[in-house]
Amino acid sequence: MHEVSVMSSIIESVLEELKKYNVEKVEEVHLTIGEMTFLGEDQLSFAFEILSKGTLLEGSQLIIGHEDAEVKCRSCQYQGAPDRLDDEIYHSSMPTLNCPKCGRGVELTKGKSCLVRSVKVVEADVPVQG
Ligand SMILES: [Zn+2]
């Protein structure tokens, strides 16, 4: 499960960041994941629960925000939402890496994030550099 190793490094970096502050208790961890990371939200939450046990993050809530994919075309300078392909099996639409305007290959500019936006602790909000 890919999510476990991802979550393990996320928790590690959050704990490292929290060392700088006098934190008693962590209430919420805000995470942003891009749709192009293909990380499962349920798997992430599950991994968070397991991996946070025995750490400062135990009992805190993981709040997951989403980042939609955005692309940039070098051929026609298009920038914005990607072309999407409907997936009938999963009832979702998958972004493609073809330009919606000219059909050429595009560069992914957004949607690959997997980072902690902020951590809510008992005393104050702690900004985390992502
Ligand atoms: Zn284009």
Short mmCIF file of N, CA, C and O and ligand atoms in Angstrom, two decimals:
data_model
loop_
_atom_site.label_atom_id
_atom_site.label_comp_id
_atom_site.label_asym_id
_atom_site.label_seq_id
_atom_site.Cartn_x
_atom_site.Cartn_y
_atom_site.Cartn_z
N MET A 1 0.84 -1.20 0.00
CA MET A 1 0.00 0.00 0.00
C MET A 1 0.87 1.25 0.00
O MET A 1 1.56 1.55 0.97
N HIS A 2 0.86 1.96 -1.09
CA HIS A 2 1.66 3.17 -1.29
C HIS A 2 1.35 4.24 -0.25
O HIS A 2 2.22 4.97 0.19
N GLU A 3 0.09 4.31 0.15
CA GLU A 3 -0.35 5.35 1.09
C GLU A 3 0.40 5.28 2.43
O GLU A 3 0.61 6.31 3.06
N VAL A 4 0.77 4.08 2.84
CA VAL A 4 1.44 3.92 4.14
C VAL A 4 2.80 4.61 4.13
O VAL A 4 3.14 5.34 5.06
N SER A 5 3.57 4.41 3.07
CA SER A 5 4.89 5.03 3.03
C SER A 5 4.77 6.54 2.87
O SER A 5 5.56 7.30 3.43
N VAL A 6 3.77 6.99 2.10
CA VAL A 6 3.54 8.43 1.95
C VAL A 6 3.18 9.04 3.30
O VAL A 6 3.75 10.05 3.72
N MET A 7 2.24 8.40 3.98
CA MET A 7 1.78 8.92 5.27
C MET A 7 2.89 8.88 6.31
O MET A 7 3.00 9.77 7.14
N SER A 8 3.71 7.86 6.25
CA SER A 8 4.81 7.74 7.19
C SER A 8 5.78 8.93 7.08
O SER A 8 6.22 9.49 8.08
N SER A 9 6.07 9.36 5.85
CA SER A 9 6.97 10.50 5.70
C SER A 9 6.27 11.81 6.04
O SER A 9 6.90 12.76 6.52
N ILE A 10 4.95 11.88 5.82
CA ILE A 10 4.18 13.07 6.20
C ILE A 10 4.22 13.24 7.72
O ILE A 10 4.52 14.31 8.23
N ILE A 11 3.93 12.16 8.42
CA ILE A 11 3.90 12.21 9.89
C ILE A 11 5.28 12.56 10.44
O ILE A 11 5.41 13.38 11.35
N GLU A 12 6.30 12.00 9.84
CA GLU A 12 7.67 12.30 10.25
C GLU A 12 7.97 13.79 10.13
O GLU A 12 8.52 14.40 11.04
N SER A 13 7.59 14.38 9.00
CA SER A 13 7.90 15.80 8.80
C SER A 13 7.05 16.70 9.70
O SER A 13 7.52 17.74 10.16
N VAL A 14 5.82 16.30 9.97
CA VAL A 14 4.97 17.08 10.88
C VAL A 14 5.54 17.05 12.29
O VAL A 14 5.66 18.08 12.95
N LEU A 15 5.94 15.87 12.73
CA LEU A 15 6.50 15.74 14.08
C LEU A 15 7.80 16.54 14.21
O LEU A 15 8.06 17.15 15.24
N GLU A 16 8.56 16.54 13.13
CA GLU A 16 9.81 17.29 13.11
C GLU A 16 9.51 18.79 13.26
O GLU A 16 10.15 19.51 14.02
N GLU A 17 8.50 19.26 12.53
CA GLU A 17 8.10 20.67 12.57
C GLU A 17 7.58 21.06 13.95
O GLU A 17 7.85 22.13 14.46
N LEU A 18 6.83 20.14 14.57
CA LEU A 18 6.22 20.42 15.86
C LEU A 18 7.25 20.53 16.99
O LEU A 18 6.97 21.10 18.04
N LYS A 19 8.42 19.97 16.75
CA LYS A 19 9.49 20.04 17.75
C LYS A 19 9.87 21.49 18.06
O LYS A 19 10.37 21.79 19.13
N LYS A 20 9.67 22.37 17.08
CA LYS A 20 10.04 23.77 17.23
C LYS A 20 9.08 24.52 18.15
O LYS A 20 9.35 25.64 18.55
N TYR A 21 7.94 23.92 18.40
CA TYR A 21 6.92 24.61 19.19
C TYR A 21 6.64 23.84 20.48
O TYR A 21 6.94 22.66 20.58
N ASN A 22 6.06 24.56 21.40
CA ASN A 22 5.68 23.92 22.64
C ASN A 22 4.24 23.41 22.50
O ASN A 22 3.29 24.08 22.86
N VAL A 23 4.12 22.24 21.94
CA VAL A 23 2.80 21.71 21.63
C VAL A 23 2.35 20.68 22.66
O VAL A 23 3.09 19.75 22.97
N GLU A 24 1.16 20.90 23.16
CA GLU A 24 0.63 19.94 24.13
C GLU A 24 -0.15 18.84 23.44
O GLU A 24 -0.04 17.68 23.71
N LYS A 25 -1.00 19.30 22.52
CA LYS A 25 -1.89 18.36 21.87
C LYS A 25 -2.18 18.84 20.45
O LYS A 25 -2.36 20.03 20.21
N VAL A 26 -2.24 17.92 19.54
CA VAL A 26 -2.56 18.26 18.16
C VAL A 26 -4.03 17.93 17.90
O VAL A 26 -4.49 16.84 18.24
N GLU A 27 -4.76 18.89 17.35
CA GLU A 27 -6.18 18.64 17.09
C GLU A 27 -6.45 18.22 15.66
O GLU A 27 -7.20 17.29 15.40
N GLU A 28 -5.87 18.97 14.73
CA GLU A 28 -6.14 18.67 13.33
C GLU A 28 -4.88 18.77 12.48
O GLU A 28 -4.04 19.63 12.70
N VAL A 29 -4.80 17.89 11.51
CA VAL A 29 -3.73 17.96 10.52
C VAL A 29 -4.40 18.14 9.16
O VAL A 29 -5.21 17.31 8.74
N HIS A 30 -4.09 19.28 8.51
CA HIS A 30 -4.70 19.56 7.22
C HIS A 30 -3.75 19.17 6.09
O HIS A 30 -2.65 19.70 5.99
N LEU A 31 -4.24 18.27 5.27
CA LEU A 31 -3.43 17.74 4.19
C LEU A 31 -4.08 18.09 2.85
O LEU A 31 -5.30 18.08 2.72
N THR A 32 -3.25 18.41 1.87
CA THR A 32 -3.78 18.64 0.53
C THR A 32 -3.21 17.58 -0.40
O THR A 32 -1.99 17.40 -0.45
N ILE A 33 -4.10 16.90 -1.10
CA ILE A 33 -3.59 15.93 -2.07
C ILE A 33 -4.13 16.24 -3.47
O ILE A 33 -5.30 16.53 -3.66
N GLY A 34 -3.23 16.21 -4.40
CA GLY A 34 -3.60 16.44 -5.79
C GLY A 34 -4.24 15.21 -6.39
O GLY A 34 -3.93 14.09 -6.00
N GLU A 35 -5.14 15.44 -7.35
CA GLU A 35 -5.83 14.27 -7.93
C GLU A 35 -4.88 13.41 -8.76
O GLU A 35 -5.14 12.23 -8.97
N MET A 36 -3.75 13.98 -9.17
CA MET A 36 -2.81 13.20 -9.96
C MET A 36 -1.85 12.36 -9.12
O MET A 36 -0.96 11.70 -9.63
N THR A 37 -2.01 12.43 -7.81
CA THR A 37 -1.17 11.58 -6.96
C THR A 37 -1.77 10.18 -6.86
O THR A 37 -1.09 9.24 -6.51
N PHE A 38 -3.06 10.08 -7.19
CA PHE A 38 -3.79 8.82 -7.15
C PHE A 38 -3.71 8.15 -5.77
O PHE A 38 -3.67 6.93 -5.67
N LEU A 39 -3.66 8.97 -4.76
CA LEU A 39 -3.65 8.43 -3.40
C LEU A 39 -5.08 8.26 -2.92
O LEU A 39 -5.91 9.14 -3.13
N GLY A 40 -5.34 7.16 -2.28
CA GLY A 40 -6.68 6.90 -1.78
C GLY A 40 -6.90 7.59 -0.44
O GLY A 40 -6.09 7.48 0.46
N GLU A 41 -8.01 8.33 -0.36
CA GLU A 41 -8.29 9.08 0.86
C GLU A 41 -8.52 8.16 2.05
O GLU A 41 -8.01 8.40 3.15
N ASP A 42 -9.27 7.11 1.84
CA ASP A 42 -9.55 6.17 2.92
C ASP A 42 -8.27 5.50 3.40
O ASP A 42 -8.05 5.34 4.60
N GLN A 43 -7.43 5.15 2.45
CA GLN A 43 -6.16 4.49 2.80
C GLN A 43 -5.25 5.44 3.57
O GLN A 43 -4.57 5.03 4.49
N LEU A 44 -5.28 6.72 3.17
CA LEU A 44 -4.47 7.72 3.86
C LEU A 44 -4.95 7.89 5.30
O LEU A 44 -4.14 7.93 6.23
N SER A 45 -6.25 8.00 5.48
CA SER A 45 -6.81 8.17 6.81
C SER A 45 -6.49 6.97 7.68
O SER A 45 -6.15 7.10 8.86
N PHE A 46 -6.61 5.80 7.08
CA PHE A 46 -6.32 4.58 7.81
C PHE A 46 -4.85 4.53 8.22
O PHE A 46 -4.52 4.24 9.38
N ALA A 47 -3.98 4.85 7.29
CA ALA A 47 -2.54 4.86 7.56
C ALA A 47 -2.21 5.88 8.64
O ALA A 47 -1.37 5.63 9.51
N PHE A 48 -2.90 7.02 8.58
CA PHE A 48 -2.66 8.08 9.57
C PHE A 48 -3.00 7.58 10.97
O PHE A 48 -2.27 7.81 11.92
N GLU A 49 -4.13 6.91 11.07
CA GLU A 49 -4.58 6.40 12.36
C GLU A 49 -3.58 5.41 12.95
O GLU A 49 -3.23 5.48 14.13
N ILE A 50 -3.12 4.51 12.12
CA ILE A 50 -2.18 3.49 12.56
C ILE A 50 -0.83 4.10 12.93
O ILE A 50 -0.26 3.83 13.99
N LEU A 51 -0.32 4.94 12.04
CA LEU A 51 1.04 5.46 12.19
C LEU A 51 1.17 6.55 13.25
O LEU A 51 2.25 6.80 13.75
N SER A 52 0.04 7.21 13.57
CA SER A 52 0.12 8.29 14.55
C SER A 52 0.07 7.76 15.99
O SER A 52 0.30 8.51 16.93
N LYS A 53 -0.25 6.50 16.13
CA LYS A 53 -0.34 5.91 17.46
C LYS A 53 0.98 6.03 18.21
O LYS A 53 2.04 5.73 17.68
N GLY A 54 0.90 6.52 19.44
CA GLY A 54 2.11 6.63 20.25
C GLY A 54 2.91 7.89 19.97
O GLY A 54 3.94 8.11 20.56
N THR A 55 2.43 8.73 19.04
CA THR A 55 3.11 9.99 18.76
C THR A 55 2.22 11.14 19.23
O THR A 55 1.10 10.94 19.69
N LEU A 56 2.74 12.35 19.06
CA LEU A 56 2.01 13.55 19.42
C LEU A 56 0.72 13.69 18.60
O LEU A 56 -0.22 14.37 18.98
N LEU A 57 0.68 13.03 17.49
CA LEU A 57 -0.47 13.15 16.59
C LEU A 57 -1.60 12.17 16.91
O LEU A 57 -2.66 12.21 16.29
N GLU A 58 -1.37 11.33 17.87
CA GLU A 58 -2.39 10.34 18.20
C GLU A 58 -3.68 11.03 18.63
O GLU A 58 -3.67 11.96 19.44
N GLY A 59 -4.78 10.62 18.05
CA GLY A 59 -6.09 11.17 18.40
C GLY A 59 -6.45 12.42 17.64
O GLY A 59 -7.56 12.92 17.76
N SER A 60 -5.54 12.95 16.85
CA SER A 60 -5.86 14.14 16.07
C SER A 60 -6.61 13.73 14.81
O SER A 60 -6.63 12.57 14.41
N GLN A 61 -7.23 14.74 14.19
CA GLN A 61 -8.07 14.47 13.03
C GLN A 61 -7.33 14.83 11.75
O GLN A 61 -6.75 15.91 11.64
N LEU A 62 -7.37 13.94 10.81
CA LEU A 62 -6.76 14.21 9.51
C LEU A 62 -7.83 14.79 8.59
O LEU A 62 -8.86 14.17 8.35
N ILE A 63 -7.58 16.01 8.09
CA ILE A 63 -8.54 16.64 7.19
C ILE A 63 -7.90 16.77 5.82
O ILE A 63 -6.86 17.41 5.66
N ILE A 64 -8.52 16.13 4.84
CA ILE A 64 -7.92 16.07 3.52
C ILE A 64 -8.60 17.02 2.54
O ILE A 64 -9.81 16.98 2.35
N GLY A 65 -7.81 17.91 1.97
CA GLY A 65 -8.30 18.82 0.94
C GLY A 65 -7.80 18.36 -0.41
O GLY A 65 -6.84 17.60 -0.49
N HIS A 66 -8.46 18.81 -1.46
CA HIS A 66 -8.09 18.34 -2.79
C HIS A 66 -7.56 19.45 -3.67
O HIS A 66 -7.93 20.60 -3.52
N GLU A 67 -6.71 19.06 -4.56
CA GLU A 67 -6.19 19.98 -5.56
C GLU A 67 -6.47 19.39 -6.93
O GLU A 67 -6.02 18.28 -7.24
N ASP A 68 -7.21 20.12 -7.73
CA ASP A 68 -7.51 19.64 -9.07
C ASP A 68 -6.31 19.79 -9.99
O ASP A 68 -5.48 20.66 -9.79
N ALA A 69 -6.27 18.94 -10.99
CA ALA A 69 -5.17 19.00 -11.94
C ALA A 69 -5.28 20.23 -12.83
O ALA A 69 -6.38 20.70 -13.14
N GLU A 70 -4.13 20.76 -13.20
CA GLU A 70 -4.09 21.87 -14.15
C GLU A 70 -2.91 21.63 -15.07
O GLU A 70 -1.87 21.14 -14.65
N VAL A 71 -3.10 21.97 -16.33
CA VAL A 71 -2.04 21.70 -17.30
C VAL A 71 -1.64 22.94 -18.08
O VAL A 71 -2.36 23.94 -18.11
N LYS A 72 -0.49 22.83 -18.71
CA LYS A 72 0.02 23.92 -19.52
C LYS A 72 0.54 23.33 -20.82
O LYS A 72 1.25 22.32 -20.82
N CYS A 73 0.14 23.97 -21.92
CA CYS A 73 0.56 23.48 -23.23
C CYS A 73 1.65 24.37 -23.80
O CYS A 73 1.50 25.58 -23.87
N ARG A 74 2.75 23.74 -24.21
CA ARG A 74 3.84 24.51 -24.78
C ARG A 74 3.58 24.87 -26.24
O ARG A 74 4.17 25.81 -26.77
N SER A 75 2.69 24.13 -26.86
CA SER A 75 2.44 24.35 -28.27
C SER A 75 1.52 25.54 -28.52
O SER A 75 1.79 26.39 -29.35
N CYS A 76 0.39 25.61 -27.77
CA CYS A 76 -0.57 26.68 -28.03
C CYS A 76 -0.76 27.60 -26.83
O CYS A 76 -1.63 28.45 -26.83
N GLN A 77 0.06 27.40 -25.80
CA GLN A 77 0.03 28.23 -24.59
C GLN A 77 -1.24 28.08 -23.75
O GLN A 77 -1.50 28.90 -22.87
N TYR A 78 -2.02 27.04 -24.04
CA TYR A 78 -3.20 26.81 -23.22
C TYR A 78 -2.77 26.53 -21.79
O TYR A 78 -1.80 25.84 -21.52
N GLN A 79 -3.55 27.09 -20.86
CA GLN A 79 -3.28 26.81 -19.46
C GLN A 79 -4.61 26.71 -18.73
O GLN A 79 -5.47 27.57 -18.86
N GLY A 80 -4.78 25.66 -17.97
CA GLY A 80 -6.02 25.52 -17.22
C GLY A 80 -6.37 24.07 -16.99
O GLY A 80 -5.48 23.22 -16.86
N ALA A 81 -7.65 23.80 -16.91
CA ALA A 81 -8.12 22.46 -16.62
C ALA A 81 -7.73 21.50 -17.74
O ALA A 81 -7.73 21.87 -18.91
N PRO A 82 -7.38 20.29 -17.39
CA PRO A 82 -7.00 19.31 -18.42
C PRO A 82 -8.21 18.72 -19.13
O PRO A 82 -9.33 18.84 -18.67
N ASP A 83 -7.94 18.10 -20.25
CA ASP A 83 -8.96 17.35 -20.96
C ASP A 83 -9.23 16.11 -20.10
O ASP A 83 -8.34 15.60 -19.44
N ARG A 84 -10.50 15.70 -20.09
CA ARG A 84 -10.82 14.56 -19.24
C ARG A 84 -11.42 13.40 -20.01
O ARG A 84 -12.13 13.59 -20.99
N LEU A 85 -11.11 12.25 -19.53
CA LEU A 85 -11.64 11.03 -20.12
C LEU A 85 -12.57 10.39 -19.11
O LEU A 85 -12.18 10.17 -17.96
N ASP A 86 -13.78 10.11 -19.52
CA ASP A 86 -14.70 9.49 -18.58
C ASP A 86 -14.36 8.02 -18.37
O ASP A 86 -14.14 7.29 -19.31
N ASP A 87 -14.33 7.68 -17.12
CA ASP A 87 -14.08 6.30 -16.78
C ASP A 87 -15.40 5.68 -16.35
O ASP A 87 -15.94 5.99 -15.30
N GLU A 88 -15.94 4.82 -17.23
CA GLU A 88 -17.27 4.27 -16.94
C GLU A 88 -17.27 3.28 -15.80
O GLU A 88 -18.28 3.08 -15.13
N ILE A 89 -16.15 2.64 -15.57
CA ILE A 89 -16.09 1.64 -14.51
C ILE A 89 -16.13 2.32 -13.14
O ILE A 89 -16.85 1.92 -12.25
N TYR A 90 -15.35 3.38 -13.00
CA TYR A 90 -15.27 4.02 -11.70
C TYR A 90 -16.17 5.25 -11.58
O TYR A 90 -16.17 5.93 -10.57
N HIS A 91 -16.92 5.53 -12.63
CA HIS A 91 -17.81 6.69 -12.65
C HIS A 91 -17.09 7.99 -12.27
O HIS A 91 -17.57 8.78 -11.47
N SER A 92 -15.94 8.14 -12.80
CA SER A 92 -15.19 9.36 -12.56
C SER A 92 -14.52 9.77 -13.87
O SER A 92 -14.52 9.01 -14.83
N SER A 93 -13.98 10.97 -13.88
CA SER A 93 -13.28 11.38 -15.08
C SER A 93 -11.81 11.57 -14.79
O SER A 93 -11.43 12.18 -13.80
N MET A 94 -11.00 11.00 -15.61
CA MET A 94 -9.56 11.05 -15.43
C MET A 94 -8.96 12.11 -16.34
O MET A 94 -9.23 12.14 -17.53
N PRO A 95 -8.11 12.97 -15.78
CA PRO A 95 -7.44 13.95 -16.63
C PRO A 95 -6.50 13.25 -17.61
O PRO A 95 -5.85 12.27 -17.26
N THR A 96 -6.46 13.73 -18.81
CA THR A 96 -5.49 13.20 -19.77
C THR A 96 -4.38 14.23 -19.97
O THR A 96 -4.54 15.38 -19.59
N LEU A 97 -3.28 13.78 -20.52
CA LEU A 97 -2.18 14.72 -20.73
C LEU A 97 -2.11 15.16 -22.18
O LEU A 97 -1.06 15.36 -22.76
N ASN A 98 -3.31 15.35 -22.75
CA ASN A 98 -3.41 15.91 -24.09
C ASN A 98 -4.09 17.26 -24.00
O ASN A 98 -5.08 17.43 -23.29
N CYS A 99 -3.58 18.22 -24.72
CA CYS A 99 -4.12 19.57 -24.70
C CYS A 99 -5.58 19.58 -25.19
O CYS A 99 -5.89 19.03 -26.24
N PRO A 100 -6.49 20.21 -24.41
CA PRO A 100 -7.89 20.30 -24.83
C PRO A 100 -8.07 21.14 -26.09
O PRO A 100 -9.07 21.01 -26.79
N LYS A 101 -7.11 21.99 -26.39
CA LYS A 101 -7.21 22.86 -27.56
C LYS A 101 -6.56 22.28 -28.81
O LYS A 101 -7.16 22.24 -29.88
N CYS A 102 -5.32 21.86 -28.67
CA CYS A 102 -4.60 21.41 -29.87
C CYS A 102 -4.27 19.92 -29.86
O CYS A 102 -3.80 19.39 -30.85
N GLY A 103 -4.51 19.26 -28.72
CA GLY A 103 -4.33 17.81 -28.68
C GLY A 103 -2.91 17.33 -28.46
O GLY A 103 -2.66 16.14 -28.40
N ARG A 104 -1.99 18.26 -28.36
CA ARG A 104 -0.61 17.85 -28.12
C ARG A 104 -0.35 17.56 -26.64
O ARG A 104 -1.19 17.84 -25.80
N GLY A 105 0.82 17.07 -26.37
CA GLY A 105 1.17 16.75 -24.99
C GLY A 105 1.28 17.99 -24.13
O GLY A 105 1.79 19.01 -24.58
N VAL A 106 0.77 17.90 -22.91
CA VAL A 106 0.84 19.04 -22.01
C VAL A 106 1.68 18.71 -20.78
O VAL A 106 1.96 17.56 -20.49
N GLU A 107 1.99 19.75 -20.07
CA GLU A 107 2.77 19.63 -18.85
C GLU A 107 1.82 19.79 -17.68
O GLU A 107 0.97 20.68 -17.68
N LEU A 108 1.99 18.96 -16.68
CA LEU A 108 1.15 19.06 -15.50
C LEU A 108 1.70 20.14 -14.57
O LEU A 108 2.85 20.10 -14.16
N THR A 109 0.88 21.15 -14.27
CA THR A 109 1.36 22.22 -13.40
C THR A 109 0.75 22.16 -12.01
O THR A 109 1.26 22.74 -11.08
N LYS A 110 -0.37 21.47 -11.89
CA LYS A 110 -1.03 21.34 -10.59
C LYS A 110 -1.63 19.96 -10.46
O LYS A 110 -1.97 19.32 -11.46
N GLY A 111 -1.81 19.53 -9.22
CA GLY A 111 -2.46 18.24 -9.01
C GLY A 111 -1.53 17.15 -8.53
O GLY A 111 -1.93 16.02 -8.33
N LYS A 112 -0.26 17.52 -8.37
CA LYS A 112 0.70 16.52 -7.91
C LYS A 112 1.07 16.70 -6.44
O LYS A 112 1.91 15.99 -5.91
N SER A 113 0.44 17.68 -5.80
CA SER A 113 0.79 17.98 -4.41
C SER A 113 0.38 16.88 -3.46
O SER A 113 -0.62 16.19 -3.66
N CYS A 114 1.16 16.75 -2.44
CA CYS A 114 0.79 15.91 -1.32
C CYS A 114 1.51 16.53 -0.15
O CYS A 114 2.64 16.19 0.15
N LEU A 115 0.88 17.52 0.46
CA LEU A 115 1.57 18.24 1.52
C LEU A 115 0.65 18.69 2.64
O LEU A 115 -0.56 18.79 2.48
N VAL A 116 1.28 18.96 3.75
CA VAL A 116 0.56 19.41 4.92
C VAL A 116 0.43 20.92 4.86
O VAL A 116 1.42 21.63 4.75
N ARG A 117 -0.81 21.42 4.87
CA ARG A 117 -1.06 22.85 4.81
C ARG A 117 -0.89 23.49 6.18
O ARG A 117 -0.30 24.55 6.31
N SER A 118 -1.47 22.89 7.17
CA SER A 118 -1.36 23.44 8.52
C SER A 118 -1.68 22.36 9.54
O SER A 118 -2.27 21.33 9.24
N VAL A 119 -1.27 22.64 10.74
CA VAL A 119 -1.52 21.73 11.85
C VAL A 119 -2.15 22.54 12.96
O VAL A 119 -1.62 23.57 13.36
N LYS A 120 -3.31 22.11 13.41
CA LYS A 120 -3.98 22.83 14.48
C LYS A 120 -3.63 22.20 15.82
O LYS A 120 -3.93 21.02 16.05
N VAL A 121 -3.00 22.98 16.68
CA VAL A 121 -2.64 22.48 17.98
C VAL A 121 -3.46 23.23 19.03
O VAL A 121 -4.16 24.19 18.71
N VAL A 122 -3.36 22.82 20.27
CA VAL A 122 -4.18 23.42 21.32
C VAL A 122 -3.89 24.92 21.49
O VAL A 122 -4.80 25.71 21.62
N GLU A 123 -2.62 25.30 21.43
CA GLU A 123 -2.27 26.69 21.65
C GLU A 123 -2.52 27.61 20.46
O GLU A 123 -3.19 28.61 20.56
N ALA A 124 -1.93 27.27 19.33
CA ALA A 124 -2.03 28.14 18.15
C ALA A 124 -1.87 27.34 16.88
O ALA A 124 -1.44 26.18 16.92
N ASP A 125 -2.22 27.95 15.77
CA ASP A 125 -2.02 27.29 14.49
C ASP A 125 -0.53 27.31 14.14
O ASP A 125 0.12 28.34 14.24
N VAL A 126 -0.04 26.18 13.75
CA VAL A 126 1.35 26.10 13.38
C VAL A 126 1.45 25.96 11.86
O VAL A 126 1.00 24.99 11.30
N PRO A 127 2.02 26.96 11.21
CA PRO A 127 2.18 26.82 9.76
C PRO A 127 3.29 25.83 9.45
O PRO A 127 4.31 25.81 10.11
N VAL A 128 3.06 25.00 8.48
CA VAL A 128 4.07 24.03 8.10
C VAL A 128 4.55 24.34 6.69
O VAL A 128 3.75 24.50 5.79
N GLN A 129 5.83 24.48 6.55
CA GLN A 129 6.38 24.75 5.23
C GLN A 129 6.31 23.50 4.38
O GLN A 129 6.87 22.48 4.74
N GLY A 130 5.61 23.60 3.29
CA GLY A 130 5.50 22.44 2.41
C GLY A 130 6.42 22.59 1.24
O GLY A 130 6.08 22.40 0.15
ZN ZN B 1 -2.21 23.08 -26.98
#
